[in-house]
Every structure is written in C-alpha cells, then in structure tokens.
Amino acid sequence: MARAKKPVDYINELCSSGREEQRKLGETLKAQYERWTKTLALKDFLEFNETIRMNKFEIGVAQFFGKFRAYAFEEYIYRLLKEKVAIKKPFEVFWGEKCLVWQDSMRSYAIEFDLSIGQKLGKFIDPIVVFDAKVELDSARLKTAIASFAMLKLWKPAARCALAYITRELDNHLLELAKNWIDGFFQFSLENDETEAFLNHLAQYLRTKRLGG
C-alpha cells in the first residue's frame, strides 16, 4: 500500500489528541474501523464513514476531514479486491500508486490512480485495471476521472477503467457520456449496493484475460 497516510493514522491522531472530545471520537472510530476491516460488510463501512461525516467540526481541518473519508473508501475497495478477487501472479492490487500512461525511449509519464491491478515495472505500475473511488461523485470529479482514464486508454486501449462511488450528484446525461471512457460505474450505498456486481464484473474480466481464478 503506497498511501503515506492511511485511515488508521487519522484515527491514532484523534486518539492521542489533547482534547477529550477528540479522544472519544477516536476510540469510537477505532472500534468501527476494526469491525469493518474484519467483516468487510458495506453497512459497517458506511457506519464508519457516516461517523466521520457527522463529526466534521470535531475532526477539524477541511483537508484532514476530506482525505480521511476519501482514503477510507479507497481502503475499503482495496481490502475487497484483496479478499474477494482471485488475481494470478505476477499481477497484484496496488493502492495509490502511479501507473504508466506514456513512454518513449527517453521519457515516461505516470498518473496516480486510487487503485489498480497490474505489475510493478521499475518505478511505476503497468496496469490492466484501474479504479477511481469517490465518496461523493459530482460533475467536476467525474470529468477529472475521465481525463485520467482517457490518457491511460490512449496508451493502453485494453486497460479496464472502473469508478466506484457512494453518493452521486450529477446529470444522468453526463454519466451516459462518460461510458465512452469508463467501463463500469458501481454504487456502494445501502439504497443501491452494487458490491457484488462490482466484484463479479472484475472477476469475469480477469477470467476472460486468464488472469483470475
């Protein structure tokens, strides 16, 4: 896992705070974190994510709060992929690492994707599948994801690009248009739990490429 700071680090900061309210919140989040990382149940993860959201004021700095939620969702997807999807060596799951999107004899360019499946070649990942994970999907975030996916597909047309999200606030027409660059959209909410569809979609793709079990 390449993320320099992970959700457990944010939790530990709260638990060691000089303020009692933050320490109590840290202990609550620690218990919830331990539960969902064991069960991988969506309802347990969403309870953890909602606790973060409801305590935005207590957690503090906006950047701290936003990254905490974002990295937690990435970790949830990462753990699902590691636990639920059979991937043949030398391919493996990577979290927050740079993937190669262009190279010539002298230069190369890489983009950091939230998650990827591929193999490490030197400093970068050579991906077969990449994922964006968005707690809240709006038009700006979708357009950013499209740009990254489009650059990857120019370099590697066979690469699979998927987007996972919890809530969505955007025009359905934009979502349809985005399917020109994004191979799958999957919502992770209690109202529309597409976890199994996400895992099945990926497993089927890997089987067709003879890269999965």
CSV table of C-alpha atoms in Angstrom, one decimal:
chain,number,residue,atom,x,y,z
A,1,MET,CA,0.0,0.0,0.0
A,2,ALA,CA,1.6,3.3,-1.2
A,3,ARG,CA,-0.5,5.8,0.7
A,4,ALA,CA,1.9,7.7,3.1
A,5,LYS,CA,-1.0,8.4,5.5
A,6,LYS,CA,-3.8,5.9,6.0
A,7,PRO,CA,-7.1,6.0,7.8
A,8,VAL,CA,-5.6,4.3,10.9
A,9,ASP,CA,-3.2,7.2,11.1
A,10,TYR,CA,-6.0,9.7,11.3
A,11,ILE,CA,-7.7,7.6,14.0
A,12,ASN,CA,-4.5,7.4,16.0
A,13,GLU,CA,-4.1,11.2,15.8
A,14,LEU,CA,-7.6,11.6,17.2
A,15,CYS,CA,-7.0,9.1,20.0
A,16,SER,CA,-3.8,10.9,21.1
A,17,SER,CA,-5.4,14.4,21.0
A,18,GLY,CA,-5.2,16.7,23.9
A,19,ARG,CA,-8.9,17.2,23.7
A,20,GLU,CA,-11.2,14.7,25.4
A,21,GLU,CA,-13.9,15.0,22.7
A,22,GLN,CA,-11.5,14.1,20.0
A,23,ARG,CA,-10.1,11.2,22.0
A,24,LYS,CA,-13.6,9.8,22.5
A,25,LEU,CA,-14.3,10.2,18.8
A,26,GLY,CA,-11.0,8.5,18.0
A,27,GLU,CA,-12.0,5.5,20.2
A,28,THR,CA,-15.4,5.2,18.5
A,29,LEU,CA,-13.8,5.3,15.1
A,30,LYS,CA,-11.2,2.8,16.1
A,31,ALA,CA,-13.8,0.3,17.1
A,32,GLN,CA,-15.8,0.8,13.9
A,33,TYR,CA,-12.7,0.6,11.8
A,34,GLU,CA,-11.7,-2.7,13.4
A,35,ARG,CA,-15.2,-4.0,12.8
A,36,TRP,CA,-15.5,-3.2,9.1
A,37,THR,CA,-11.9,-4.3,8.3
A,38,LYS,CA,-12.9,-7.7,9.7
A,39,THR,CA,-16.4,-8.1,8.2
A,40,LEU,CA,-15.9,-6.1,5.0
A,41,ALA,CA,-19.7,-5.6,5.3
A,42,LEU,CA,-20.8,-2.4,3.5
A,43,LYS,CA,-23.2,-1.4,6.3
A,44,ASP,CA,-20.3,-1.5,8.8
A,45,PHE,CA,-18.1,0.6,6.5
A,46,LEU,CA,-20.8,3.1,5.8
A,47,GLU,CA,-21.4,3.5,9.6
A,48,PHE,CA,-17.8,4.3,10.0
A,49,ASN,CA,-17.9,6.8,7.1
A,50,GLU,CA,-21.0,8.4,8.4
A,51,THR,CA,-19.4,8.9,11.9
A,52,ILE,CA,-16.6,10.8,10.2
A,53,ARG,CA,-19.1,12.9,8.2
A,54,MET,CA,-21.2,13.7,11.3
A,55,ASN,CA,-18.1,14.8,13.2
A,56,LYS,CA,-16.6,17.2,10.7
A,57,PHE,CA,-16.4,20.0,13.2
A,58,GLU,CA,-14.7,17.8,15.8
A,59,ILE,CA,-12.2,16.4,13.3
A,60,GLY,CA,-11.2,19.9,12.2
A,61,VAL,CA,-9.2,21.0,9.2
A,62,ALA,CA,-11.2,20.5,5.9
A,63,GLN,CA,-8.3,18.9,4.1
A,64,PHE,CA,-7.8,16.4,7.0
A,65,PHE,CA,-11.6,15.6,7.0
A,66,GLY,CA,-11.8,15.2,3.2
A,67,LYS,CA,-8.8,12.9,2.9
A,68,PHE,CA,-9.8,10.8,5.9
A,69,ARG,CA,-13.1,9.9,4.2
A,70,ALA,CA,-11.6,9.5,0.7
A,71,TYR,CA,-8.7,7.3,1.9
A,72,ALA,CA,-11.2,5.2,4.0
A,73,PHE,CA,-13.3,4.4,0.9
A,74,GLU,CA,-10.2,3.6,-1.1
A,75,GLU,CA,-9.1,1.2,1.7
A,76,TYR,CA,-12.5,-0.5,1.7
A,77,ILE,CA,-12.2,-1.1,-2.0
A,78,TYR,CA,-8.6,-2.2,-1.7
A,79,ARG,CA,-9.5,-4.8,1.0
A,80,LEU,CA,-12.4,-6.1,-1.0
A,81,LEU,CA,-10.2,-6.6,-4.0
A,82,LYS,CA,-7.5,-8.4,-1.9
A,83,GLU,CA,-10.0,-10.6,-0.1
A,84,LYS,CA,-12.7,-11.3,-2.7
A,85,VAL,CA,-10.9,-11.4,-6.1
A,86,ALA,CA,-8.5,-14.1,-7.3
A,87,ILE,CA,-5.6,-12.5,-9.2
A,88,LYS,CA,-2.8,-14.5,-10.7
A,89,LYS,CA,0.8,-13.6,-10.2
A,90,PRO,CA,2.7,-11.5,-11.3
A,91,PHE,CA,-0.3,-9.2,-11.1
A,92,GLU,CA,-1.5,-7.7,-7.8
A,93,VAL,CA,-3.6,-4.9,-6.3
A,94,PHE,CA,-2.0,-1.5,-5.7
A,95,TRP,CA,-3.3,1.4,-3.7
A,96,GLY,CA,-2.5,5.0,-4.6
A,97,GLU,CA,0.5,4.2,-6.9
A,98,LYS,CA,1.4,5.8,-10.1
A,99,CYS,CA,0.5,4.0,-13.3
A,100,LEU,CA,2.4,4.4,-16.6
A,101,VAL,CA,0.3,6.2,-19.3
A,102,TRP,CA,3.0,7.1,-21.8
A,103,GLN,CA,6.6,6.3,-22.5
A,104,ASP,CA,9.3,6.6,-25.2
A,105,SER,CA,13.0,5.7,-25.3
A,106,MET,CA,13.9,8.7,-23.1
A,107,ARG,CA,10.9,9.8,-21.1
A,108,SER,CA,7.8,8.5,-19.4
A,109,TYR,CA,4.7,9.9,-17.7
A,110,ALA,CA,2.6,8.3,-15.0
A,111,ILE,CA,-0.7,9.2,-13.3
A,112,GLU,CA,-1.7,8.2,-9.7
A,113,PHE,CA,-4.9,6.1,-9.7
A,114,ASP,CA,-6.7,5.4,-6.4
A,115,LEU,CA,-6.4,1.6,-7.0
A,116,SER,CA,-5.0,-0.5,-9.8
A,117,ILE,CA,-4.4,-4.1,-10.7
A,118,GLY,CA,-1.2,-4.7,-12.6
A,119,GLN,CA,2.5,-5.4,-12.2
A,120,LYS,CA,5.3,-3.2,-10.9
A,121,LEU,CA,7.8,-2.3,-13.6
A,122,GLY,CA,10.5,-0.1,-12.2
A,123,LYS,CA,9.1,3.0,-10.5
A,124,PHE,CA,5.6,2.6,-12.0
A,125,ILE,CA,2.7,0.2,-12.3
A,126,ASP,CA,1.8,-1.3,-15.7
A,127,PRO,CA,-1.9,-1.6,-15.1
A,128,ILE,CA,-4.6,-3.9,-16.6
A,129,VAL,CA,-7.4,-2.4,-14.5
A,130,VAL,CA,-7.6,1.0,-12.7
A,131,PHE,CA,-10.2,2.3,-10.3
A,132,ASP,CA,-11.3,5.7,-9.1
A,133,ALA,CA,-13.1,5.7,-5.7
A,134,LYS,CA,-15.3,8.7,-5.0
A,135,VAL,CA,-17.2,9.2,-1.7
A,136,GLU,CA,-19.3,11.9,-3.5
A,137,LEU,CA,-19.4,11.9,-7.3
A,138,ASP,CA,-20.2,15.2,-8.9
A,139,SER,CA,-19.5,16.5,-12.4
A,140,ALA,CA,-16.1,18.0,-11.6
A,141,ARG,CA,-14.8,14.8,-10.0
A,142,LEU,CA,-16.2,12.7,-12.9
A,143,LYS,CA,-14.5,15.0,-15.5
A,144,THR,CA,-11.2,14.6,-13.7
A,145,ALA,CA,-11.6,10.8,-13.7
A,146,ILE,CA,-12.5,10.8,-17.4
A,147,ALA,CA,-9.3,12.8,-18.2
A,148,SER,CA,-7.1,10.3,-16.4
A,149,PHE,CA,-8.9,7.3,-17.9
A,150,ALA,CA,-8.7,8.7,-21.4
A,151,MET,CA,-4.9,9.2,-21.2
A,152,LEU,CA,-4.5,5.7,-20.0
A,153,LYS,CA,-6.7,4.3,-22.8
A,154,LEU,CA,-4.7,6.2,-25.4
A,155,TRP,CA,-1.6,4.4,-24.2
A,156,LYS,CA,-3.2,1.1,-23.4
A,157,PRO,CA,-6.6,0.7,-25.1
A,158,ALA,CA,-7.2,-2.7,-23.5
A,159,ALA,CA,-7.0,-1.4,-19.9
A,160,ARG,CA,-10.2,-1.6,-17.9
A,161,CYS,CA,-11.4,1.6,-16.1
A,162,ALA,CA,-14.0,1.5,-13.3
A,163,LEU,CA,-15.4,4.1,-11.0
A,164,ALA,CA,-16.8,3.3,-7.5
A,165,TYR,CA,-18.9,5.9,-5.6
A,166,ILE,CA,-21.1,6.2,-2.6
A,167,THR,CA,-23.4,9.2,-3.4
A,168,ARG,CA,-24.0,10.9,-6.8
A,169,GLU,CA,-24.9,14.5,-7.7
A,170,LEU,CA,-24.7,14.9,-11.4
A,171,ASP,CA,-26.7,14.9,-14.6
A,172,ASN,CA,-27.6,11.4,-16.0
A,173,HIS,CA,-26.7,12.6,-19.5
A,174,LEU,CA,-23.1,13.2,-18.4
A,175,LEU,CA,-23.0,9.8,-16.8
A,176,GLU,CA,-24.1,8.2,-20.1
A,177,LEU,CA,-21.5,10.2,-22.0
A,178,ALA,CA,-18.8,9.1,-19.6
A,179,LYS,CA,-19.3,5.5,-20.5
A,180,ASN,CA,-17.3,6.2,-23.6
A,181,TRP,CA,-14.2,6.2,-21.3
A,182,ILE,CA,-15.4,4.3,-18.2
A,183,ASP,CA,-16.1,0.6,-18.4
A,184,GLY,CA,-18.2,0.4,-15.3
A,185,PHE,CA,-19.9,2.5,-12.6
A,186,PHE,CA,-20.7,0.9,-9.3
A,187,GLN,CA,-22.5,2.5,-6.3
A,188,PHE,CA,-21.7,1.4,-2.7
A,189,SER,CA,-24.7,2.6,-0.7
A,190,LEU,CA,-27.4,0.9,1.4
A,191,GLU,CA,-30.1,2.0,-1.1
A,192,ASN,CA,-28.1,0.7,-4.1
A,193,ASP,CA,-25.5,-1.8,-3.1
A,194,GLU,CA,-23.6,-2.9,-6.2
A,195,THR,CA,-20.7,-4.5,-4.4
A,196,GLU,CA,-21.4,-8.0,-5.8
A,197,ALA,CA,-21.9,-6.6,-9.3
A,198,PHE,CA,-18.5,-4.8,-9.0
A,199,LEU,CA,-16.7,-8.0,-7.9
A,200,ASN,CA,-18.4,-10.1,-10.5
A,201,HIS,CA,-17.6,-7.6,-13.3
A,202,LEU,CA,-14.0,-7.6,-12.3
A,203,ALA,CA,-13.7,-11.4,-11.8
A,204,GLN,CA,-15.3,-12.0,-15.2
A,205,TYR,CA,-12.9,-9.6,-16.9
A,206,LEU,CA,-9.9,-11.3,-15.3
A,207,ARG,CA,-11.2,-14.7,-16.3
A,208,THR,CA,-11.5,-13.7,-19.9
A,209,LYS,CA,-7.9,-12.5,-19.8
A,210,ARG,CA,-6.9,-15.7,-18.0
A,211,LEU,CA,-5.6,-13.6,-15.1
A,212,GLY,CA,-8.1,-14.6,-12.4
A,213,GLY,CA,-9.3,-17.7,-10.7
